[in-house]
């Protein structure tokens, strides 16, 4: 394998590339034309009426004394080029006379130099030099989770749920505020028994819920189904989160929707952040026990997750993510279970 002698060190990547959330924007005609020349040698990976995308470039980098290369992609939208470096960040380039650091030109020139090596080796150099922490793939949860639910328990819960849904009757007049809070309390006591001792309905809701109740707690007659339904059908709670009974900073936690015509006059239980998946299952079982009419449309997906059947994305931001670390421990424990995606090799013109 040919030596690539990278001219860029990894510490420079950390210094010059902006992490996602803050964009470096340049107006420099020379850099713009360097990128334009780079992409002119290969076919785009994707093309639509608005932009062209290339996911097949690689930047040679010296990391911890070793020669490596990092996946790099380019997007052309109208008169703007954007360069994305895997896990490092990106920058945008338009034409102009702005004075910029020579580092950014070096990035494009190095990618261009490495492109010729890719062509000479028919892509083999890419497959050899891209470290596995810069590759993406997927892995089943059972290979990385410390605890998983048994298939027997999963089948038992699904059987109970299907039987419950078949037999239950909807609450055609809906519920009152107190009835809603009481149902939420059933969920709270099941999931958090030590934190709900001697707590009132409002105490529990205020302790765990999102807090943006949209006027729900201000309903005057807390035992009136009509009063609750008038509030529900109004606009006061738009933009609020009155039914997120378990708050989560990441995505949403657990929702308990009140019975209405939208869910056949049954409560609706849903979990978004799977960090609360076990709590969600405890709530489901409690609603069985108290014979509360409800639906949990995503129950099977949650059980798939808890039994380890769901895939986690490897080295890619997703709902479920696993970050692979290139170490002896990770190689022995996880590598053989990861289904790695193929690295994209440029299709030369």
Tab-separated table of N, CA and C in Angstrom, residues 17-163:
chain	number	residue	atom	x	y	z
A	17	UNK	N	-12.445	23.217	12.130
A	17	UNK	CA	-13.799	22.855	11.724
A	17	UNK	C	-14.796	23.235	12.809
A	18	UNK	N	-15.914	23.800	12.396
A	18	UNK	CA	-16.956	24.200	13.334
A	18	UNK	C	-17.920	23.051	13.549
A	19	UNK	N	-18.176	22.737	14.795
A	19	UNK	CA	-19.132	21.678	15.116
A	19	UNK	C	-20.519	22.057	14.618
A	20	UNK	N	-21.349	21.043	14.403
A	20	UNK	CA	-22.702	21.305	13.921
A	20	UNK	C	-23.442	22.191	14.925
A	21	UNK	N	-24.125	23.174	14.394
A	21	UNK	CA	-24.801	24.151	15.240
A	21	UNK	C	-24.208	25.533	15.046
A	22	UNK	N	-22.946	25.573	14.593
A	22	UNK	CA	-22.326	26.852	14.247
A	22	UNK	C	-21.618	26.669	12.904
A	23	UNK	N	-21.970	27.482	11.938
A	23	UNK	CA	-21.480	27.308	10.577
A	23	UNK	C	-20.411	28.337	10.235
A	24	UNK	N	-19.277	27.860	9.695
A	24	UNK	CA	-18.262	28.757	9.161
A	24	UNK	C	-18.640	29.068	7.714
A	25	UNK	N	-18.777	30.333	7.382
A	25	UNK	CA	-19.186	30.749	6.045
A	25	UNK	C	-18.111	31.663	5.446
A	26	UNK	N	-17.630	31.288	4.263
A	26	UNK	CA	-16.560	32.037	3.628
A	26	UNK	C	-16.997	32.544	2.261
A	27	UNK	N	-16.420	33.678	1.867
A	27	UNK	CA	-16.598	34.213	0.518
A	27	UNK	C	-15.211	34.331	-0.090
A	28	UNK	N	-14.805	33.257	-0.776
A	28	UNK	CA	-13.458	33.210	-1.319
A	28	UNK	C	-13.492	32.457	-2.652
A	29	UNK	N	-13.233	33.181	-3.729
A	29	UNK	CA	-13.361	32.608	-5.067
A	29	UNK	C	-12.358	31.489	-5.325
A	30	UNK	N	-11.131	31.635	-4.825
A	30	UNK	CA	-10.127	30.590	-5.034
A	30	UNK	C	-10.554	29.275	-4.401
A	31	UNK	N	-11.031	29.317	-3.153
A	31	UNK	CA	-11.498	28.110	-2.472
A	31	UNK	C	-12.711	27.524	-3.190
A	32	UNK	N	-13.587	28.396	-3.629
A	32	UNK	CA	-14.793	27.967	-4.351
A	32	UNK	C	-14.407	27.160	-5.594
A	33	UNK	N	-13.436	27.651	-6.363
A	33	UNK	CA	-13.047	26.961	-7.594
A	33	UNK	C	-12.238	25.696	-7.309
A	34	UNK	N	-11.528	25.654	-6.196
A	34	UNK	CA	-10.853	24.415	-5.804
A	34	UNK	C	-11.870	23.299	-5.566
A	35	UNK	N	-12.948	23.642	-4.872
A	35	UNK	CA	-13.996	22.654	-4.616
A	35	UNK	C	-14.696	22.265	-5.918
A	36	UNK	N	-14.950	23.249	-6.746
A	36	UNK	CA	-15.609	22.986	-8.037
A	36	UNK	C	-14.770	22.040	-8.882
A	37	UNK	N	-13.459	22.209	-8.845
A	37	UNK	CA	-12.564	21.317	-9.582
A	37	UNK	C	-12.566	19.911	-8.974
A	38	UNK	N	-12.591	19.842	-7.641
A	38	UNK	CA	-12.611	18.550	-6.962
A	38	UNK	C	-13.807	17.704	-7.400
A	39	UNK	N	-14.994	18.284	-7.363
A	39	UNK	CA	-16.204	17.519	-7.676
A	39	UNK	C	-16.345	17.236	-9.166
A	40	UNK	N	-15.605	17.979	-9.997
A	40	UNK	CA	-15.745	17.795	-11.447
A	40	UNK	C	-15.196	16.458	-11.924
A	41	UNK	N	-14.413	15.788	-11.072
A	41	UNK	CA	-13.785	14.528	-11.478
A	41	UNK	C	-14.643	13.293	-11.217
A	42	UNK	N	-15.704	13.446	-10.426
A	42	UNK	CA	-16.494	12.257	-10.062
A	42	UNK	C	-17.990	12.518	-10.252
A	43	UNK	N	-18.725	11.427	-10.363
A	43	UNK	CA	-20.168	11.524	-10.508
A	43	UNK	C	-20.797	11.835	-9.151
A	44	UNK	N	-21.861	12.634	-9.117
A	44	UNK	CA	-22.525	12.892	-7.828
A	44	UNK	C	-23.180	11.632	-7.275
A	45	UNK	N	-23.230	11.560	-5.945
A	45	UNK	CA	-23.893	10.430	-5.284
A	45	UNK	C	-25.408	10.573	-5.334
A	46	UNK	N	-25.870	11.820	-5.236
A	46	UNK	CA	-27.297	12.131	-5.302
A	46	UNK	C	-27.479	13.409	-6.108
A	47	UNK	N	-28.602	13.466	-6.784
A	47	UNK	CA	-28.895	14.640	-7.594
A	47	UNK	C	-30.387	14.874	-7.603
A	48	UNK	N	-30.798	16.100	-7.328
A	48	UNK	CA	-32.204	16.447	-7.465
A	48	UNK	C	-32.298	17.846	-8.081
A	49	UNK	N	-33.473	18.394	-8.129
A	49	UNK	CA	-33.672	19.668	-8.815
A	49	UNK	C	-33.040	20.846	-8.075
A	50	UNK	N	-32.677	20.625	-6.808
A	50	UNK	CA	-32.143	21.734	-6.011
A	50	UNK	C	-30.636	21.641	-5.770
A	51	UNK	N	-30.107	20.436	-5.594
A	51	UNK	CA	-28.686	20.351	-5.247
A	51	UNK	C	-28.034	19.071	-5.766
A	52	UNK	N	-26.713	19.085	-5.706
A	52	UNK	CA	-25.881	17.923	-6.023
A	52	UNK	C	-25.129	17.541	-4.760
A	53	UNK	N	-24.972	16.214	-4.539
A	53	UNK	CA	-24.307	15.745	-3.327
A	53	UNK	C	-23.296	14.653	-3.669
A	54	UNK	N	-22.133	14.769	-3.049
A	54	UNK	CA	-21.079	13.761	-3.203
A	54	UNK	C	-20.711	13.251	-1.808
A	55	UNK	N	-20.822	11.930	-1.613
A	55	UNK	CA	-20.474	11.329	-0.321
A	55	UNK	C	-19.225	10.447	-0.445
A	56	UNK	N	-18.397	10.721	-1.415
A	56	UNK	CA	-17.344	9.775	-1.783
A	56	UNK	C	-15.933	10.337	-1.652
A	57	UNK	N	-15.777	11.461	-0.962
A	57	UNK	CA	-14.444	12.033	-0.811
A	57	UNK	C	-13.861	11.658	0.553
A	58	UNK	N	-12.535	11.711	0.630
A	58	UNK	CA	-11.845	11.345	1.868
A	58	UNK	C	-10.659	12.273	2.071
A	59	UNK	N	-10.449	12.661	3.331
A	59	UNK	CA	-9.361	13.568	3.663
A	59	UNK	C	-8.267	12.801	4.400
A	60	UNK	N	-7.046	12.737	3.838
A	60	UNK	CA	-5.954	12.056	4.555
A	60	UNK	C	-5.518	12.880	5.766
A	61	UNK	N	-5.409	12.217	6.909
A	61	UNK	CA	-5.099	12.893	8.168
A	61	UNK	C	-4.136	12.029	8.980
A	62	UNK	N	-3.193	12.672	9.620
A	62	UNK	CA	-2.296	11.978	10.542
A	62	UNK	C	-2.936	12.010	11.933
A	63	UNK	N	-3.204	10.827	12.490
A	63	UNK	CA	-3.840	10.754	13.803
A	63	UNK	C	-3.072	9.789	14.688
A	64	UNK	N	-2.592	10.296	15.814
A	64	UNK	CA	-1.824	9.483	16.773
A	64	UNK	C	-0.674	8.758	16.079
A	65	UNK	N	-0.012	9.459	15.159
A	65	UNK	CA	1.145	8.895	14.479
A	65	UNK	C	0.825	7.972	13.324
A	66	UNK	N	-0.463	7.761	13.040
A	66	UNK	CA	-0.860	6.853	11.966
A	66	UNK	C	-1.507	7.597	10.813
A	67	UNK	N	-1.331	7.040	9.619
A	67	UNK	CA	-2.005	7.579	8.444
A	67	UNK	C	-3.443	7.072	8.408
A	68	UNK	N	-4.392	8.000	8.348
A	68	UNK	CA	-5.802	7.634	8.252
A	68	UNK	C	-6.469	8.532	7.217
A	69	UNK	N	-7.702	8.216	6.902
A	69	UNK	CA	-8.478	9.150	6.094
A	69	UNK	C	-9.889	9.229	6.648
A	70	UNK	N	-10.466	10.417	6.565
A	70	UNK	CA	-11.768	10.702	7.148
A	70	UNK	C	-12.781	10.932	6.034
A	71	UNK	N	-13.942	10.296	6.096
A	71	UNK	CA	-14.981	10.528	5.078
A	71	UNK	C	-15.371	12.003	5.003
A	72	UNK	N	-15.485	12.486	3.782
A	72	UNK	CA	-15.808	13.892	3.542
A	72	UNK	C	-16.867	13.959	2.437
A	73	UNK	N	-17.845	14.811	2.616
A	73	UNK	CA	-18.887	14.960	1.601
A	73	UNK	C	-18.999	16.419	1.190
A	74	UNK	N	-19.527	16.616	-0.017
A	74	UNK	CA	-19.681	17.954	-0.572
A	74	UNK	C	-21.104	18.108	-1.087
A	75	UNK	N	-21.700	19.268	-0.818
A	75	UNK	CA	-23.027	19.594	-1.327
A	75	UNK	C	-22.932	20.897	-2.104
A	76	UNK	N	-23.544	20.915	-3.279
A	76	UNK	CA	-23.618	22.136	-4.075
A	76	UNK	C	-25.078	22.554	-4.204
A	77	UNK	N	-25.408	23.688	-3.588
A	77	UNK	CA	-26.770	24.224	-3.649
A	77	UNK	C	-26.695	25.632	-4.230
A	78	UNK	N	-27.263	25.779	-5.426
A	78	UNK	CA	-27.194	27.059	-6.139
A	78	UNK	C	-25.730	27.485	-6.273
A	79	UNK	N	-25.343	28.584	-5.671
A	79	UNK	CA	-23.968	29.076	-5.817
A	79	UNK	C	-23.155	28.901	-4.532
A	80	UNK	N	-23.507	27.863	-3.761
A	80	UNK	CA	-22.821	27.613	-2.487
A	80	UNK	C	-22.331	26.169	-2.450
A	81	UNK	N	-21.073	25.988	-2.051
A	81	UNK	CA	-20.539	24.663	-1.769
A	81	UNK	C	-20.438	24.498	-0.251
A	82	UNK	N	-20.824	23.321	0.237
A	82	UNK	CA	-20.662	22.999	1.654
A	82	UNK	C	-19.815	21.739	1.766
A	83	UNK	N	-18.831	21.773	2.630
A	83	UNK	CA	-17.978	20.610	2.875
A	83	UNK	C	-18.234	20.104	4.288
A	84	UNK	N	-18.550	18.801	4.389
A	84	UNK	CA	-18.842	18.157	5.659
A	84	UNK	C	-17.759	17.109	5.938
A	85	UNK	N	-17.179	17.192	7.121
A	85	UNK	CA	-16.181	16.209	7.531
A	85	UNK	C	-16.766	15.378	8.664
A	86	UNK	N	-16.727	14.073	8.511
A	86	UNK	CA	-17.390	13.157	9.429
A	86	UNK	C	-17.088	13.500	10.883
A	87	UNK	N	-18.150	13.757	11.642
A	87	UNK	CA	-18.082	14.018	13.084
A	87	UNK	C	-17.332	15.297	13.459
A	88	UNK	N	-16.774	16.006	12.482
A	88	UNK	CA	-15.984	17.190	12.819
A	88	UNK	C	-16.755	18.482	12.634
A	89	UNK	N	-17.581	18.553	11.595
A	89	UNK	CA	-18.332	19.763	11.314
A	89	UNK	C	-18.291	20.091	9.836
A	90	UNK	N	-18.535	21.350	9.500
A	90	UNK	CA	-18.594	21.720	8.089
A	90	UNK	C	-18.352	23.218	7.908
A	91	UNK	N	-18.142	23.588	6.626
A	91	UNK	CA	-18.073	25.006	6.295
A	91	UNK	C	-18.701	25.229	4.921
A	92	UNK	N	-19.146	26.475	4.691
A	92	UNK	CA	-19.792	26.850	3.435
A	92	UNK	C	-18.921	27.855	2.692
A	93	UNK	N	-18.970	27.765	1.361
A	93	UNK	CA	-18.128	28.642	0.550
A	93	UNK	C	-18.932	29.253	-0.597
A	94	UNK	N	-18.847	30.579	-0.715
A	94	UNK	CA	-19.356	31.324	-1.871
A	94	UNK	C	-18.170	32.040	-2.524
A	95	UNK	N	-18.407	32.581	-3.694
A	95	UNK	CA	-17.352	33.361	-4.334
A	95	UNK	C	-17.228	34.732	-3.667
A	96	UNK	N	-16.020	35.253	-3.636
A	96	UNK	CA	-15.784	36.552	-3.027
A	96	UNK	C	-14.312	36.794	-2.789
A	97	UNK	N	-13.989	37.889	-2.128
A	97	UNK	CA	-12.593	38.284	-1.933
A	97	UNK	C	-12.170	38.227	-0.462
A	98	UNK	N	-12.918	37.515	0.339
A	98	UNK	CA	-12.596	37.413	1.766
A	98	UNK	C	-11.268	36.694	1.971
A	99	UNK	N	-10.459	37.215	2.875
A	99	UNK	CA	-9.190	36.581	3.228
A	99	UNK	C	-9.472	35.498	4.286
A	100	UNK	N	-9.043	34.283	4.005
A	100	UNK	CA	-9.327	33.163	4.918
A	100	UNK	C	-8.029	32.426	5.251
A	101	UNK	N	-8.092	31.569	6.243
A	101	UNK	CA	-6.942	30.746	6.613
A	101	UNK	C	-6.586	29.801	5.464
A	102	UNK	N	-5.309	29.634	5.169
A	102	UNK	CA	-4.897	28.703	4.109
A	102	UNK	C	-5.255	27.247	4.424
A	103	UNK	N	-5.617	26.975	5.669
A	103	UNK	CA	-5.952	25.595	6.056
A	103	UNK	C	-7.089	25.043	5.207
A	104	UNK	N	-8.109	25.861	4.942
A	104	UNK	CA	-9.284	25.357	4.233
A	104	UNK	C	-8.951	24.994	2.782
A	105	UNK	N	-8.043	25.738	2.176
A	105	UNK	CA	-7.593	25.389	0.830
A	105	UNK	C	-6.777	24.100	0.868
A	106	UNK	N	-6.007	23.950	1.937
A	106	UNK	CA	-5.212	22.727	2.084
A	106	UNK	C	-6.096	21.501	2.194
A	107	UNK	N	-7.246	21.642	2.864
A	107	UNK	CA	-8.193	20.530	2.989
A	107	UNK	C	-8.628	20.051	1.610
A	108	UNK	N	-9.022	20.980	0.757
A	108	UNK	CA	-9.515	20.612	-0.574
A	108	UNK	C	-8.387	20.055	-1.438
A	109	UNK	N	-7.207	20.655	-1.358
A	109	UNK	CA	-6.073	20.170	-2.139
A	109	UNK	C	-5.660	18.764	-1.700
A	110	UNK	N	-5.710	18.503	-0.408
A	110	UNK	CA	-5.372	17.177	0.093
A	110	UNK	C	-6.415	16.143	-0.340
A	111	UNK	N	-7.679	16.525	-0.317
A	111	UNK	CA	-8.732	15.620	-0.791
A	111	UNK	C	-8.545	15.323	-2.270
A	112	UNK	N	-8.105	16.326	-3.033
A	112	UNK	CA	-7.852	16.156	-4.458
A	112	UNK	C	-6.663	15.229	-4.677
A	113	UNK	N	-5.614	15.410	-3.909
A	113	UNK	CA	-4.429	14.549	-4.025
A	113	UNK	C	-4.782	13.108	-3.689
A	114	UNK	N	-5.583	12.940	-2.658
A	114	UNK	CA	-5.953	11.586	-2.237
A	114	UNK	C	-6.892	10.932	-3.247
A	115	UNK	N	-7.642	11.759	-3.975
A	115	UNK	CA	-8.556	11.228	-4.987
A	115	UNK	C	-7.784	10.440	-6.044
A	116	UNK	N	-6.601	10.934	-6.389
A	116	UNK	CA	-5.793	10.217	-7.380
A	116	UNK	C	-5.307	8.872	-6.845
A	117	UNK	N	-5.020	8.807	-5.537
A	117	UNK	CA	-4.604	7.542	-4.921
A	117	UNK	C	-5.760	6.551	-4.874
A	118	UNK	N	-6.965	7.062	-4.644
A	118	UNK	CA	-8.141	6.195	-4.658
A	118	UNK	C	-8.298	5.556	-6.035
A	119	UNK	N	-8.105	6.366	-7.055
A	119	UNK	CA	-8.252	5.870	-8.427
A	119	UNK	C	-7.166	4.833	-8.747
A	120	UNK	N	-5.939	5.101	-8.312
A	120	UNK	CA	-4.827	4.195	-8.587
A	120	UNK	C	-5.003	2.837	-7.906
A	121	UNK	N	-5.607	2.840	-6.723
A	121	UNK	CA	-5.765	1.594	-5.952
A	121	UNK	C	-7.155	0.986	-6.094
A	122	UNK	N	-7.963	1.567	-6.963
A	122	UNK	CA	-9.326	1.077	-7.176
A	122	UNK	C	-10.132	1.053	-5.864
A	123	UNK	N	-9.875	2.031	-5.003
A	123	UNK	CA	-10.629	2.171	-3.762
A	123	UNK	C	-10.078	1.407	-2.579
A	124	UNK	N	-9.086	0.556	-2.798
A	124	UNK	CA	-8.566	-0.273	-1.700
A	124	UNK	C	-7.964	0.564	-0.580
A	125	UNK	N	-7.344	1.695	-0.940
A	125	UNK	CA	-6.706	2.536	0.069
A	125	UNK	C	-7.729	3.118	1.040
A	126	UNK	N	-8.942	3.367	0.561
A	126	UNK	CA	-10.011	3.883	1.416
A	126	UNK	C	-10.411	2.825	2.440
A	127	UNK	N	-10.641	1.620	1.959
A	127	UNK	CA	-11.093	0.537	2.850
A	127	UNK	C	-10.051	0.211	3.917
A	128	UNK	N	-8.791	0.463	3.595
A	128	UNK	CA	-7.731	0.164	4.546
A	128	UNK	C	-7.526	1.272	5.575
A	129	UNK	N	-7.716	2.517	5.163
A	129	UNK	CA	-7.297	3.632	6.012
A	129	UNK	C	-8.410	4.344	6.786
A	130	UNK	N	-9.685	4.081	6.482
A	130	UNK	CA	-10.745	4.729	7.253
A	130	UNK	C	-10.932	3.972	8.570
A	131	UNK	N	-10.639	4.598	9.713
A	131	UNK	CA	-10.803	3.915	11.004
A	131	UNK	C	-12.285	3.589	11.257
A	132	UNK	N	-12.522	2.582	12.076
A	132	UNK	CA	-13.900	2.143	12.285
A	132	UNK	C	-14.726	3.110	13.125
A	133	UNK	N	-14.082	4.031	13.828
A	133	UNK	CA	-14.870	5.050	14.515
A	133	UNK	C	-15.311	6.152	13.557
A	134	UNK	N	-14.862	6.082	12.290
A	134	UNK	CA	-15.313	7.004	11.253
A	134	UNK	C	-16.194	6.299	10.218
A	135	UNK	N	-16.674	5.120	10.561
A	135	UNK	CA	-17.578	4.384	9.685
A	135	UNK	C	-18.928	4.243	10.376
A	136	UNK	N	-19.950	3.985	9.599
A	136	UNK	CA	-21.282	3.829	10.172
A	136	UNK	C	-21.794	2.419	9.904
A	137	UNK	N	-22.718	2.003	10.748
A	137	UNK	CA	-23.316	0.686	10.614
A	137	UNK	C	-24.484	0.565	11.557
A	138	UNK	N	-24.794	-0.670	11.931
A	138	UNK	CA	-25.881	-0.898	12.882
A	138	UNK	C	-25.599	-2.162	13.674
A	139	UNK	N	-26.192	-2.242	14.871
A	139	UNK	CA	-25.990	-3.379	15.749
A	139	UNK	C	-27.264	-3.635	16.533
A	140	UNK	N	-27.610	-4.892	16.726
A	140	UNK	CA	-28.803	-5.238	17.498
A	140	UNK	C	-28.596	-4.872	18.970
A	141	UNK	N	-29.661	-4.391	19.576
A	141	UNK	CA	-29.595	-3.968	20.969
A	141	UNK	C	-29.137	-5.059	21.916
A	142	UNK	N	-29.510	-6.310	21.622
A	142	UNK	CA	-29.147	-7.397	22.534
A	142	UNK	C	-27.632	-7.581	22.655
A	143	UNK	N	-26.887	-7.046	21.696
A	143	UNK	CA	-25.431	-7.183	21.718
A	143	UNK	C	-24.754	-6.136	22.594
A	144	UNK	N	-25.480	-5.093	22.980
A	144	UNK	CA	-24.865	-4.003	23.739
A	144	UNK	C	-25.610	-3.658	25.028
A	145	UNK	N	-26.874	-4.086	25.153
A	145	UNK	CA	-27.656	-3.742	26.341
A	145	UNK	C	-27.293	-4.658	27.511
A	146	UNK	N	-27.236	-4.085	28.699
A	146	UNK	CA	-26.876	-4.857	29.879
A	146	UNK	C	-27.993	-5.814	30.296
A	147	UNK	N	-29.233	-5.370	30.154
A	147	UNK	CA	-30.370	-6.210	30.501
A	147	UNK	C	-31.374	-6.214	29.354
A	148	UNK	N	-31.924	-7.392	29.067
A	148	UNK	CA	-32.973	-7.460	28.054
A	148	UNK	C	-34.142	-8.284	28.598
A	149	UNK	N	-35.317	-7.958	28.125
A	149	UNK	CA	-36.530	-8.675	28.506
A	149	UNK	C	-36.581	-10.011	27.767
A	150	UNK	N	-37.157	-11.013	28.405
A	150	UNK	CA	-37.277	-12.318	27.758
A	150	UNK	C	-38.377	-12.292	26.709
A	151	UNK	N	-38.265	-13.151	25.724
A	151	UNK	CA	-39.302	-13.274	24.699
A	151	UNK	C	-40.617	-13.751	25.316
A	152	UNK	N	-40.504	-14.564	26.347
A	152	UNK	CA	-41.703	-15.057	27.027
A	152	UNK	C	-42.493	-13.910	27.641
A	153	UNK	N	-41.781	-12.977	28.288
A	153	UNK	CA	-42.442	-11.825	28.903
A	153	UNK	C	-43.044	-10.915	27.837
A	154	UNK	N	-42.335	-10.731	26.742
A	154	UNK	CA	-42.849	-9.916	25.645
A	154	UNK	C	-44.162	-10.485	25.117
A	155	UNK	N	-44.197	-11.782	24.869
A	155	UNK	CA	-45.406	-12.420	24.336
A	155	UNK	C	-46.559	-12.309	25.332
A	156	UNK	N	-46.227	-12.436	26.633
A	156	UNK	CA	-47.270	-12.354	27.666
A	156	UNK	C	-47.909	-10.959	27.685
A	157	UNK	N	-47.065	-9.922	27.591
A	157	UNK	CA	-47.579	-8.549	27.612
A	157	UNK	C	-48.424	-8.269	26.376
A	158	UNK	N	-47.965	-8.711	25.220
A	158	UNK	CA	-48.730	-8.495	23.985
A	158	UNK	C	-50.066	-9.230	24.023
A	159	UNK	N	-50.062	-10.433	24.591
A	159	UNK	CA	-51.314	-11.186	24.716
A	159	UNK	C	-52.283	-10.452	25.624
A	160	UNK	N	-51.789	-9.973	26.767
A	160	UNK	CA	-52.637	-9.219	27.696
A	160	UNK	C	-53.184	-7.958	27.045
A	161	UNK	N	-52.320	-7.274	26.311
A	161	UNK	CA	-52.746	-6.025	25.670
A	161	UNK	C	-53.829	-6.283	24.621
A	162	UNK	N	-53.626	-7.268	23.775
A	162	UNK	CA	-54.616	-7.570	22.731
A	162	UNK	C	-55.947	-7.984	23.340
A	163	UNK	N	-55.889	-8.739	24.410
A	163	UNK	CA	-57.121	-9.145	25.098
A	163	UNK	C	-57.799	-7.944	25.731
